[in-house]
XYZ file of C-alpha atoms in Angstrom:
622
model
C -21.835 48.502 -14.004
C -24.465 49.190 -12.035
C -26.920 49.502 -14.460
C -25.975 46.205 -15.816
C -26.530 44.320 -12.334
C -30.330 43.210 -12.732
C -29.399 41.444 -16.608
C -26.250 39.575 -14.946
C -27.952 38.496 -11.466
C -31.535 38.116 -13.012
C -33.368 39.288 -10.128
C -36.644 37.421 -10.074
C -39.491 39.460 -10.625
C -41.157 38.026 -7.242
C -37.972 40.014 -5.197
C -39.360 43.049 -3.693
C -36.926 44.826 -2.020
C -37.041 45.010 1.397
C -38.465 48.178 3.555
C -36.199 50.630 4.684
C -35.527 50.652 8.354
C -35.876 54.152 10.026
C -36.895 55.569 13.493
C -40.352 56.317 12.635
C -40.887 53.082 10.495
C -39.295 50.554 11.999
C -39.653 47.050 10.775
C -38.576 44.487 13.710
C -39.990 41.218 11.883
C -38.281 41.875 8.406
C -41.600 40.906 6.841
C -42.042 44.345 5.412
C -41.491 44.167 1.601
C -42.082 47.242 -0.717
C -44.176 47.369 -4.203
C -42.260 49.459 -6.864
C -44.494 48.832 -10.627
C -41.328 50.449 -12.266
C -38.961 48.204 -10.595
C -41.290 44.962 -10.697
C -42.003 45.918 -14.425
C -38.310 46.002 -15.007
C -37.709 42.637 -13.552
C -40.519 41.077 -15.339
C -38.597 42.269 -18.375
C -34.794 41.624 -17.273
C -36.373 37.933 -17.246
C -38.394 37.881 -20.199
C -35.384 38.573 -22.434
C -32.931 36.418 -20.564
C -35.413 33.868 -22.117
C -34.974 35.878 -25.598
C -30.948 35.809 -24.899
C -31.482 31.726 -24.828
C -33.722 31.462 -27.617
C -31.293 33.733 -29.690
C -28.448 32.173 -28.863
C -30.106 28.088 -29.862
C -31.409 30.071 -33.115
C -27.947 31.538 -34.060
C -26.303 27.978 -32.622
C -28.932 25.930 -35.462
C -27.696 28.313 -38.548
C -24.160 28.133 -37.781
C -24.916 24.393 -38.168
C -26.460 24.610 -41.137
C -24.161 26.772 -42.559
C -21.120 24.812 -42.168
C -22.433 21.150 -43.405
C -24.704 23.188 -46.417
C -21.297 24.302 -47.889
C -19.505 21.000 -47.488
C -19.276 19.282 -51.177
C -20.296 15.892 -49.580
C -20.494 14.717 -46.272
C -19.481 11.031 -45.166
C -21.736 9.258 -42.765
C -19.565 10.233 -39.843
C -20.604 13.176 -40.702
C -23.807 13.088 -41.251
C -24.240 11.224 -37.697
C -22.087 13.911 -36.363
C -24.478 16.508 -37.778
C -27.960 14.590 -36.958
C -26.151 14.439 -33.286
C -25.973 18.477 -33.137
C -29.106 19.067 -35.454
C -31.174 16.626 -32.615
C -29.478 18.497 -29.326
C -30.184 21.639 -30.427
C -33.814 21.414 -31.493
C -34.497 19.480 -28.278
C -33.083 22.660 -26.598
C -34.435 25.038 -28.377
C -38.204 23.614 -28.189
C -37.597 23.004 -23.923
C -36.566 27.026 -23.822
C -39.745 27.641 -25.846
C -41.424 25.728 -23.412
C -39.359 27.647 -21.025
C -40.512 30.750 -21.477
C -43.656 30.318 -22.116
C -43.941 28.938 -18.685
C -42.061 32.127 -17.265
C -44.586 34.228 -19.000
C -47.718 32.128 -17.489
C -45.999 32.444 -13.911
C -46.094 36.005 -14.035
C -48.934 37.261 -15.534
C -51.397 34.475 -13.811
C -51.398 37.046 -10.814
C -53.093 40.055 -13.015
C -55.957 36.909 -14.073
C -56.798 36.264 -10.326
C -56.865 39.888 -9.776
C -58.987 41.164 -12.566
C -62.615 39.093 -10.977
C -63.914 37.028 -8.923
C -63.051 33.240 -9.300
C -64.450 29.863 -8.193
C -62.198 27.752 -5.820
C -62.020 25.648 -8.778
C -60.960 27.818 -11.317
C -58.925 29.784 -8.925
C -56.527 26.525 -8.592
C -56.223 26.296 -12.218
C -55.557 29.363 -12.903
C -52.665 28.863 -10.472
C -51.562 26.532 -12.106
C -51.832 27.813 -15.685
C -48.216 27.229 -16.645
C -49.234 23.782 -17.561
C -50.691 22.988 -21.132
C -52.954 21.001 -19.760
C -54.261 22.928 -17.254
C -54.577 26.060 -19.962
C -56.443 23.840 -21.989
C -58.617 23.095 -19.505
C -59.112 26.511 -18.758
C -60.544 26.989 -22.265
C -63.657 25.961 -20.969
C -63.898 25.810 -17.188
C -62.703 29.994 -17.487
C -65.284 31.151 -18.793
C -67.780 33.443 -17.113
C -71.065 32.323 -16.737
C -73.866 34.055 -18.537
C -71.534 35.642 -20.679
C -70.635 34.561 -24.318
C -67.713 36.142 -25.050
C -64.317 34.978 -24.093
C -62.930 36.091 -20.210
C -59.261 37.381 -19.555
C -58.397 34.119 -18.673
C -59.714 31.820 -21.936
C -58.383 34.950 -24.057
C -54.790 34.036 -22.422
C -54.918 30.827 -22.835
C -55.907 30.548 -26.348
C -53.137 32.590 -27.333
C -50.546 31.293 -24.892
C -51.512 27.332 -26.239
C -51.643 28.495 -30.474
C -48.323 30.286 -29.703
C -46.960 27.832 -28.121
C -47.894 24.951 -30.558
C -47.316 27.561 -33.451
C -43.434 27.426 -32.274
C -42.889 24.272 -31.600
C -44.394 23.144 -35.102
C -41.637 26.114 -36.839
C -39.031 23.705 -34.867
C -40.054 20.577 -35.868
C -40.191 21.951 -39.304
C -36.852 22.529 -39.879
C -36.244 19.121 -39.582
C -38.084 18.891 -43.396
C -36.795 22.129 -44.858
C -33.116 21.174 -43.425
C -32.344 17.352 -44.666
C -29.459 15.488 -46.275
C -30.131 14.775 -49.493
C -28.223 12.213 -52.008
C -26.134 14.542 -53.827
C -27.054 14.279 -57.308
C -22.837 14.434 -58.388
C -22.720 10.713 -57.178
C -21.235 8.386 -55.060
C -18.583 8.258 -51.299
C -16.403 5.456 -51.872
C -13.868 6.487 -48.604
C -15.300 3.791 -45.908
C -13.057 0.455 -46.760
C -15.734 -2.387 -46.251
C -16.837 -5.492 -49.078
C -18.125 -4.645 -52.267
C -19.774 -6.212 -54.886
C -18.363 -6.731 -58.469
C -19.824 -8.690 -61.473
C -17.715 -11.947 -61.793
C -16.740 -12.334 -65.625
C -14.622 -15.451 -65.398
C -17.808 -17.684 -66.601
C -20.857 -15.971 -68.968
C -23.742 -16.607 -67.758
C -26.993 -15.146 -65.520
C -29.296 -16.206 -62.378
C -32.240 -17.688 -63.854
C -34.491 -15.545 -61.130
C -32.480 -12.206 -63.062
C -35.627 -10.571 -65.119
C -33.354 -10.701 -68.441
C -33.288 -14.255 -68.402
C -37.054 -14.326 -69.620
C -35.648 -13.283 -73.092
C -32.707 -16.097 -73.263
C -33.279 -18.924 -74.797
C -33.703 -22.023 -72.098
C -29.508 -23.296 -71.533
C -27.994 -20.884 -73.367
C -24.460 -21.215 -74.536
C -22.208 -18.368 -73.586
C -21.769 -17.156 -77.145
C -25.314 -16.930 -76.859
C -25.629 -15.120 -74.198
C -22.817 -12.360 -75.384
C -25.104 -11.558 -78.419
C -28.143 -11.163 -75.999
C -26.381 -9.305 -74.025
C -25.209 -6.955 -76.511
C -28.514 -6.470 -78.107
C -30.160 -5.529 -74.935
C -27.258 -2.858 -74.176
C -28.258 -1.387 -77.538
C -31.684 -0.058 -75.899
C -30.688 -0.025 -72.655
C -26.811 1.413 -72.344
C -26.417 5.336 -73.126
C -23.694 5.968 -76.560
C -21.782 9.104 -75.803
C -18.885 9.907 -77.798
C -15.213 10.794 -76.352
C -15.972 14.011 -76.148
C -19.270 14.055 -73.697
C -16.356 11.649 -71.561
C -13.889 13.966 -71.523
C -16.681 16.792 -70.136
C -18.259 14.418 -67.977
C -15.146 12.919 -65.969
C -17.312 11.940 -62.829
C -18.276 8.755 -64.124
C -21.449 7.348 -66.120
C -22.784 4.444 -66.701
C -22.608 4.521 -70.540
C -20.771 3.492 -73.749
C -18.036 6.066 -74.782
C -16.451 5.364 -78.322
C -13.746 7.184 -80.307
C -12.165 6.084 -83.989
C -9.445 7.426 -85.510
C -9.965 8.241 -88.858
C -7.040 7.708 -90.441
C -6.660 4.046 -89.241
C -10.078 3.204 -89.604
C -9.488 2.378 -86.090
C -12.711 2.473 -83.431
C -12.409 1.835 -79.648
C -15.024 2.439 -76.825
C -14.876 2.140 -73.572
C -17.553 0.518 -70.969
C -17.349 1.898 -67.050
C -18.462 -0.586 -64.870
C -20.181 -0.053 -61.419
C -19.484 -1.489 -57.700
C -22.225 -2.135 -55.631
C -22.858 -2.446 -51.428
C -25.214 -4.303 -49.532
C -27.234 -5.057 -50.361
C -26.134 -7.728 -53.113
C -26.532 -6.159 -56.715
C -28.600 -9.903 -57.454
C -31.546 -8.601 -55.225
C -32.182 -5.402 -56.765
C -30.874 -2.437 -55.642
C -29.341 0.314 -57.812
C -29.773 2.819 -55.266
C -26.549 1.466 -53.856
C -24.607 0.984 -57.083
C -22.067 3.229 -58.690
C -19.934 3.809 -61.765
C -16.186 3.556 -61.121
C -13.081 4.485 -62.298
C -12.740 0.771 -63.822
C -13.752 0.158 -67.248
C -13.233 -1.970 -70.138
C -11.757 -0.942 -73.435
C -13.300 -2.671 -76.915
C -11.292 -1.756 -80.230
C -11.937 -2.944 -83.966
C -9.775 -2.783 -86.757
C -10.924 -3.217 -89.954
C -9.252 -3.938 -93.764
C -10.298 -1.976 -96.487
C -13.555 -4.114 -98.064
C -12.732 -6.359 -100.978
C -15.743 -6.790 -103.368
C -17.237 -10.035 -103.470
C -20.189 -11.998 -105.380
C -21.728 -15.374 -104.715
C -20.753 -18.236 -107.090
C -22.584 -20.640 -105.405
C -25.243 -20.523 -103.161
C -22.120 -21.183 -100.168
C -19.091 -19.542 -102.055
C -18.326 -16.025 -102.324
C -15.624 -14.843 -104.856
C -13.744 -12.164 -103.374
C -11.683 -9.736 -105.303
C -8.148 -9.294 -104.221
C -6.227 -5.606 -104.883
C -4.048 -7.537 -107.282
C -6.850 -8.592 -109.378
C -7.002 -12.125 -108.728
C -10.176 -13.711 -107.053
C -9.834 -16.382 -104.309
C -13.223 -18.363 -102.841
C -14.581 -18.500 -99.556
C -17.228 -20.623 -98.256
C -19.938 -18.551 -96.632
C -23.184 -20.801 -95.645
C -24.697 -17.345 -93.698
C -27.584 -15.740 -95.339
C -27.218 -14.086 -98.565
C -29.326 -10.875 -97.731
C -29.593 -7.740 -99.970
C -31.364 -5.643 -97.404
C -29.061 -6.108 -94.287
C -25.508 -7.004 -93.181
C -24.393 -10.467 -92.458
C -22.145 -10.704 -89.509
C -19.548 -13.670 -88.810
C -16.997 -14.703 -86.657
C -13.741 -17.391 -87.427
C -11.792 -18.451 -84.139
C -9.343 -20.039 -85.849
C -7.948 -16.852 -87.968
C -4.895 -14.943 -85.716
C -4.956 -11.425 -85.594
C -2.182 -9.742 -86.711
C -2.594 -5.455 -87.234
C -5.180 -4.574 -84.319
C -2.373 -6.375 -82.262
C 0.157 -3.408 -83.177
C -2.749 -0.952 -82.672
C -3.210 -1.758 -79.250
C 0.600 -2.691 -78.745
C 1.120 -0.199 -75.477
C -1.303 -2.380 -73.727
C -0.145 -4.556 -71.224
C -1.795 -7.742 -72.649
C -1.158 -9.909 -75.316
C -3.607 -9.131 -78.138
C -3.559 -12.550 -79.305
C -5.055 -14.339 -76.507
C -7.823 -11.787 -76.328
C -8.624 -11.467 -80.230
C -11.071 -12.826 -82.733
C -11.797 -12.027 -86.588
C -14.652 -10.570 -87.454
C -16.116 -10.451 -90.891
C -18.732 -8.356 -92.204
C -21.076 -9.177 -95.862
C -22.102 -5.815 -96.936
C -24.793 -5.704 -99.314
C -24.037 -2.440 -101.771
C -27.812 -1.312 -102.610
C -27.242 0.751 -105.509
C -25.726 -2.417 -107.147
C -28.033 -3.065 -110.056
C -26.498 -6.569 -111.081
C -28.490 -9.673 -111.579
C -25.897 -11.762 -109.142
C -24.943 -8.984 -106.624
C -22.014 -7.140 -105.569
C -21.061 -7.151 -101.781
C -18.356 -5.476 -99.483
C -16.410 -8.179 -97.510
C -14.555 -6.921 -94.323
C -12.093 -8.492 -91.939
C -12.028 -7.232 -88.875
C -10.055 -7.857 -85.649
C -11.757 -7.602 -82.271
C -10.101 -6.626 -79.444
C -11.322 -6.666 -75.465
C -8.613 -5.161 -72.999
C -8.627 -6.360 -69.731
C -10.095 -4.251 -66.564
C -8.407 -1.001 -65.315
C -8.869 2.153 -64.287
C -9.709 4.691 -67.160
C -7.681 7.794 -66.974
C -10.392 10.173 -68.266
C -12.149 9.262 -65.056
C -11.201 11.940 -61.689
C -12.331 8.900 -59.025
C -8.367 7.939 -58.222
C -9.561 5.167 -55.903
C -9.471 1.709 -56.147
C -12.165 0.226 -55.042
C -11.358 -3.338 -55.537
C -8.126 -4.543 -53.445
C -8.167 -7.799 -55.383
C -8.190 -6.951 -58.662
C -7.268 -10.966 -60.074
C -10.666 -11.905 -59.189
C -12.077 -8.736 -60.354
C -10.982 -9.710 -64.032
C -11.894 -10.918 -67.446
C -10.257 -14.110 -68.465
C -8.669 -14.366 -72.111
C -11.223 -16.718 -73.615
C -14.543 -14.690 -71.698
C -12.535 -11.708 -73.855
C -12.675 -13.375 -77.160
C -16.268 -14.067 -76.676
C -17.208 -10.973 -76.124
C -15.208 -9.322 -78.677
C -16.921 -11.437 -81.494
C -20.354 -10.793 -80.018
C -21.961 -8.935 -82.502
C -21.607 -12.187 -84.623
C -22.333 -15.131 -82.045
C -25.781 -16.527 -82.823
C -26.829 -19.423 -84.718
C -24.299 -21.854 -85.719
C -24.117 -22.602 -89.438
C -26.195 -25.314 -90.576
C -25.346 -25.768 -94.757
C -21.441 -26.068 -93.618
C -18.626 -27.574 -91.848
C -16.701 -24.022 -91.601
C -17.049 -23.625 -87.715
C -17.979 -19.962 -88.386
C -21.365 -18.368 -86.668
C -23.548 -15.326 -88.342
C -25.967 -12.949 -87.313
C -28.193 -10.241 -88.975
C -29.668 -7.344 -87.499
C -33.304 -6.503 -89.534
C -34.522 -4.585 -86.823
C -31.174 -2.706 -85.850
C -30.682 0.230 -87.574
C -27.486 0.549 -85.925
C -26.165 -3.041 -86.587
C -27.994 -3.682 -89.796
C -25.670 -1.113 -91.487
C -27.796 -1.651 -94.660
C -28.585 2.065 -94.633
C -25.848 3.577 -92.803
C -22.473 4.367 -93.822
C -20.753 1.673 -95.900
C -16.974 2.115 -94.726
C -14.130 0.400 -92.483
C -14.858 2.857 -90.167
C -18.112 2.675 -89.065
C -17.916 -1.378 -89.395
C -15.221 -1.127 -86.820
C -17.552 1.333 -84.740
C -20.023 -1.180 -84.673
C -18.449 -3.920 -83.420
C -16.091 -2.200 -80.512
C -19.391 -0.722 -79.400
C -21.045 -4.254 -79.602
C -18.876 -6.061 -77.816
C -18.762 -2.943 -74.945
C -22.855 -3.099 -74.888
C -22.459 -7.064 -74.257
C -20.164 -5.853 -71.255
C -22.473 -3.610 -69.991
C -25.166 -5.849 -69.676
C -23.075 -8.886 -68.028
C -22.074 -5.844 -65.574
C -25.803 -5.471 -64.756
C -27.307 -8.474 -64.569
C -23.645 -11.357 -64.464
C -23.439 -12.838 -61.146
C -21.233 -11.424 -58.660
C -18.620 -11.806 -56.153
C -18.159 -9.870 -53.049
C -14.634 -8.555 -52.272
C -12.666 -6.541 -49.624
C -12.808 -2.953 -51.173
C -14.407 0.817 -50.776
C -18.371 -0.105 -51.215
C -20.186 3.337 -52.637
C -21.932 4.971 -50.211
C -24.746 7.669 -50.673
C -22.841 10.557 -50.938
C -25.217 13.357 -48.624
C -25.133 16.665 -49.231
C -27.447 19.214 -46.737
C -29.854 20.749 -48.634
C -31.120 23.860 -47.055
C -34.240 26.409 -47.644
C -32.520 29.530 -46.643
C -35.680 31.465 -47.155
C -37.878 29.394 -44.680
C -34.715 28.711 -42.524
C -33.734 32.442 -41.772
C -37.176 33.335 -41.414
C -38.304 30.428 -39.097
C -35.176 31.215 -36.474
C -35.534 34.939 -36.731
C -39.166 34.698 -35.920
C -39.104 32.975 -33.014
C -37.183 35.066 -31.204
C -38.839 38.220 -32.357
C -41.826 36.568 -31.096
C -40.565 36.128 -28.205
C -39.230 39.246 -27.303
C -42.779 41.018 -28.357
C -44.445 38.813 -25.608
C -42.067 39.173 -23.342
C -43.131 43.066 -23.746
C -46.568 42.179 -23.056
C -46.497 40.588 -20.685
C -44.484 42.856 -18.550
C -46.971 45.401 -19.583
C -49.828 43.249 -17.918
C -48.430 41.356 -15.563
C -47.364 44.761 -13.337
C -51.084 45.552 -12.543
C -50.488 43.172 -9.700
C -47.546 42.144 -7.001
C -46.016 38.659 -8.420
C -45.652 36.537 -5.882
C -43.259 33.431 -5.652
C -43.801 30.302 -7.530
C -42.902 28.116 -5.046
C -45.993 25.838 -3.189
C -45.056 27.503 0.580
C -46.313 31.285 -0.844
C -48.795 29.782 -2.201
C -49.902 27.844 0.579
C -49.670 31.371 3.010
C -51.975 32.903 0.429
C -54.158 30.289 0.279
C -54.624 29.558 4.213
C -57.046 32.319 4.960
C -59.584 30.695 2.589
C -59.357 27.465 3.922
C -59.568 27.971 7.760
C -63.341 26.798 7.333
C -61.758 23.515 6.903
C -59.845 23.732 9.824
C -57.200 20.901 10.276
C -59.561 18.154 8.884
C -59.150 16.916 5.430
C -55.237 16.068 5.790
C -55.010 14.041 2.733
C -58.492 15.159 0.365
C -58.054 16.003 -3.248
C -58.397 19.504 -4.566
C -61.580 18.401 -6.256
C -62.903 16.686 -2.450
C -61.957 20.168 -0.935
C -63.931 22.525 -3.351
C -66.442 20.211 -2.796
C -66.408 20.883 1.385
C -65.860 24.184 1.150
C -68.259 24.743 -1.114
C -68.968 27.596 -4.002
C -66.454 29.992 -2.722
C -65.617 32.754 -4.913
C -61.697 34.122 -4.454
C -60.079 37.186 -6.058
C -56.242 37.965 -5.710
C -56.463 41.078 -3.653
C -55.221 44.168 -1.378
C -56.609 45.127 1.633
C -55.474 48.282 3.950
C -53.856 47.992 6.767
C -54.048 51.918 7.155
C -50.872 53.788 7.422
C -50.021 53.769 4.302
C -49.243 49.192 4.687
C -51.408 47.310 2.569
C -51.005 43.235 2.220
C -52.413 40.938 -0.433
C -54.784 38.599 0.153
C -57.586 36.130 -1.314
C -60.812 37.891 -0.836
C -63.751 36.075 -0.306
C -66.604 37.782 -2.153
C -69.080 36.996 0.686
C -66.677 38.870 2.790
C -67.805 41.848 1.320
C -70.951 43.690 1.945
C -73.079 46.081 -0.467
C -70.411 48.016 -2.730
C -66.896 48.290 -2.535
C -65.659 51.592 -2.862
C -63.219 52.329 -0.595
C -60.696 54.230 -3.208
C -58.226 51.817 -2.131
C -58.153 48.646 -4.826
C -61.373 46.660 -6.258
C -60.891 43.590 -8.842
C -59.449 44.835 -12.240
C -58.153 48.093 -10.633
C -54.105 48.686 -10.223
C -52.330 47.160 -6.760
C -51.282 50.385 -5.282
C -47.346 51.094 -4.649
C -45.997 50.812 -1.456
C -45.586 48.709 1.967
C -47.036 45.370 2.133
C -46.944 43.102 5.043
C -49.267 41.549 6.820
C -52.328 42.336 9.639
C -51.064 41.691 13.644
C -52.280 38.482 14.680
């Protein structure tokens, strides 16, 4: 236990012990201290890595933190303002125990600095008070020695004690860029209740300050609008089939479509997003998110009936039972690319059973589609067309189950809704466009030249895909409204920026195992140097009893001059931190004038640069 007495009580390394009392050296004052290098040395050290202990211990503190957020899957801003809180304390401790210790190592080895020559008064004081970075910077230049043009003891140490210094406290700041939340790339925190903002369907339209609105037409109807809409979703929405959504159940913002191939049945299914503040109408996707809502868009279509035109506004169609009935079609008769049109006024009768388990009626959100297929390998003089009737179907908004998010983030879900006739529309969207101008029918058509998707004119002629096109149509129109539709805000869970640390181990576990192995190799140093000479206290009363000898010249005048006015009285004085003899085996330190000394020193006793000897040091009888 013993042994382990100087780490626990931290002796100073200024505590000499004091002298022994015996009958032939006896010590009546108590002013008697004694010089032991081994003992002083030890100190120096004892001190030097309590300072490495502290350091250590803010080092080990800092990984543990990083440790524990880097392996959390997301953090939520409490905590990420309860890790900033921690991150912040502990690198403002860690760089003041830097600081710390490099102060500790300036207090003790300044005494080996004045000892090694002789100083000015000037440089003297600094040198005092080198544990300040200012003063060590000062001492850059003023420490030089005149005459001389290489670097003294004293710039030497303060080069290296300022780049150290610096050096560390840039590693600490540093951490702070190779340690940082980042937005974790898997999404989305929707956990805080607070308002969020949802695209209001209940009326089509869009701002006219929205950048899409440049490529409406000026008052556009909303029929109008679902067809733009949809065309812009086909080269701006992502298509993934079912099976990317079943692998990808985190949520994207994209079009997912299945069919079933035996019912020529299609469906896809649009995920909409929820945005925070700010508003989704002034621009800011950084705080928008896909959900677990979404809207589901089925098609079913008949098997084609071949038709012909008659007339330049009837098509025969052929019925399975042979006979041929007319219909009056005033779209365009085109042999290159499908003609698209929608009938309101046609009920839907076998998508209905299709989507039966839904818990809508199918009615009130269905339309009839009708596709004119041209067949290109038709070599007749009139022209032989497919003719499909299709029923369109838009479901209402819910969560999708494919989707893991189990939150809802929209406590009012009424106003969060599709209305019935906003469904119809966009479930006939692929065909809204210009209404017919040779007839009286009420229908609307639409062609595709440009759409290799929607044109259909070289892509597969079959129920199938004509259903594919128009669930995915009508989901694209969605997707669009979702983006750029105006919005409502509602009570709900907003997405957040879901943070995840992000941590350079490599830098991180070198830059807080370096510092205090760099710490601990000065503190070896500089109990190395600094026990050439007896530390003295840091405290301004031992300094001001070594300093008195050298300013008796000024006697009691000059109560209240600066340092600078009293170098100037005194006058070029040069002062080494010294030992004289007292004989007898005493010896006390002392600032030695150099004009106090005549011809050569050589008294085998102590010189500048040379050792303090061991032993008793007091002081000369007054």
């Amino acid at each position: 236990m013993e042994k382990l007495t100087p780490l626990i009580s931290r002796t100073e390394p200024w505590e000499h012990t004091k002298r022994k009392r015996t009958h032939t050296t006896p010590d009546p004052s108590g002013t008697s201290r004694v010089f032991d290098r081994r003992k002083q040395c030890w100190r120096v050290f004892t001190s030097g890595l309590w300072q490495v202990t502290l350091t250590a211990a803010f080092c080990a503190a800092l990984m543990g933190v990083y440790y524990y957020y880097s392996k959390q899957a997301k953090l939520s801003d409490g905590q990420l303002r309860n890790y900033n809180a921690i991150n912040i304390g502990l690198s403002l401790f860690l760089g003041a125990q830097l600081a710390s210790a490099f102060k500790g190592f300036a207090q003790n080895i300044r005494w080996q600095l004045l000892s090694s020559r002789f100083l000015e008064l000037k440089q003297f004081d600094m040198v005092l008070g080198c544990e300040s970075m200012i003063t060590s910077a000062q001492l850059l230049w003023s420490g030089r020695v005149k005459g001389r043009k290489l670097p003294s003891q004293v710039q030497w140490f303060c080069a290296i004690s300022l780049l150290l210094n610096l050096a560390m406290q840039v590693a600490v700041a540093a951490l702070g860029l190779i340690v940082a939340p980042d937005v974790n790339k898997l999404g989305f925190d929707n956990r805080e209740l607070g308002n969020i903002t949802i695209t209001d369907f209940s009326k089509l339209k869009v701002s006219p300050i929205d950048p899409i609105s440049v490529f409406l037409p000026p008052n556009s109807s909303p029929k109008a609008l679902a067809n733009a809409f949809g065309r812009a979703g086909e080269f701006s929405l992502e298509l993934q089939n079912a099976t990317y959504f079943d692998q990808h159940p985190d949520g994207n913002e994209a079009v997912f479509w299945d069919c079933n191939e035996v019912l020529d049945f299609c469906a896809s299914s649009m995920v909409l997003r929820d945005c925070s503040e700010p508003d989704k109408e002034k621009g800011d996707p950084e705080r928008c998110a896909v959900t677990a809502r979404g809207v589901i868009s089925a098609a079913f279509c008949e098997t084609p009936k071949n038709s012909r035109f008659s007339t330049d506004n009837t098509l025969l169609v052929e019925e399975e039972d042979g006979t041929s009935n007319s219909l009056i079609w005033s779209g365009p008769q085109s042999r290159t690319v499908t003609t698209w049109a929608s009938d309101d006024t046609v009920e839907c009768g076998a998508l209905c059973t299709a989507v039966s388990d839904q818990s809508v009626d199918c009615d009130t959100r269905c339309t009839v589609v009708k596709a004119l297929v041209p067949i290109l390998d038709d070599t007749s003089v009139d022209g032989l067309y497919h003719l499909y009737e299709c029923e369109s179907w838009v479901g209402v908004i819910e969560p999708l189950e494919n989707l893991k998010q189990t939150i809802q983030n929209v406590k009012n879900t009424e106003n969060a809704q599709i209305p019935d006739e906003v469904a119809r529309i966009f479930a006939s969207g692929i065909a809204w466009q210009t209404p017919a101008s040779r007839s009286d029918d009420g229908s609307m058509y639409a062609q595709y030249p440009q759409s290799p998707r929607f044109s259909t004119g070289i892509l597969d002629n079959s129920s199938q895909y004509i259903s594919y096109s128009i669930a995915i149509f009508s989901s694209f129109s969605i997707g669009i409204m979702d983006r750029h539709g105006p919005t409502i805000r509602e009570s709900g869970f907003p997405p957040m920026d879901q943070q995840k640390l992000k941590v350079d181990w490599n830098w991180v576990i070198f830059v807080l195992i370096a510092l205090p192995a760099t710490q601990l190799i000065l503190a070896i140093i500089v109990t190395l140097l600094s026990s050439r000479a007896v530390i003295k206290d840091t405290s301004f009363i031992a300094a001001a009893q070594l300093l008195k000898p050298a300013l008796d010249d000024l006697g009691s005048k000059g109560s209240i001059l600066s340092g600078d006015e009293i170098v100037d009285h005194l006058g070029k004085l040069q002062l080494c931190y010294g030992v004289r003899d007292l004989g007898s085996g005493e010896y006390f330190v002392d600032v030695i004038n150099r004009s106090d000394l005549t011809g050569d020193r050589d008294d085998g006793v102590w010189e500048p640069g040379r050792k303090m000897p061991e032993g008793h040091y007091d002081g000369p009888e007054t």
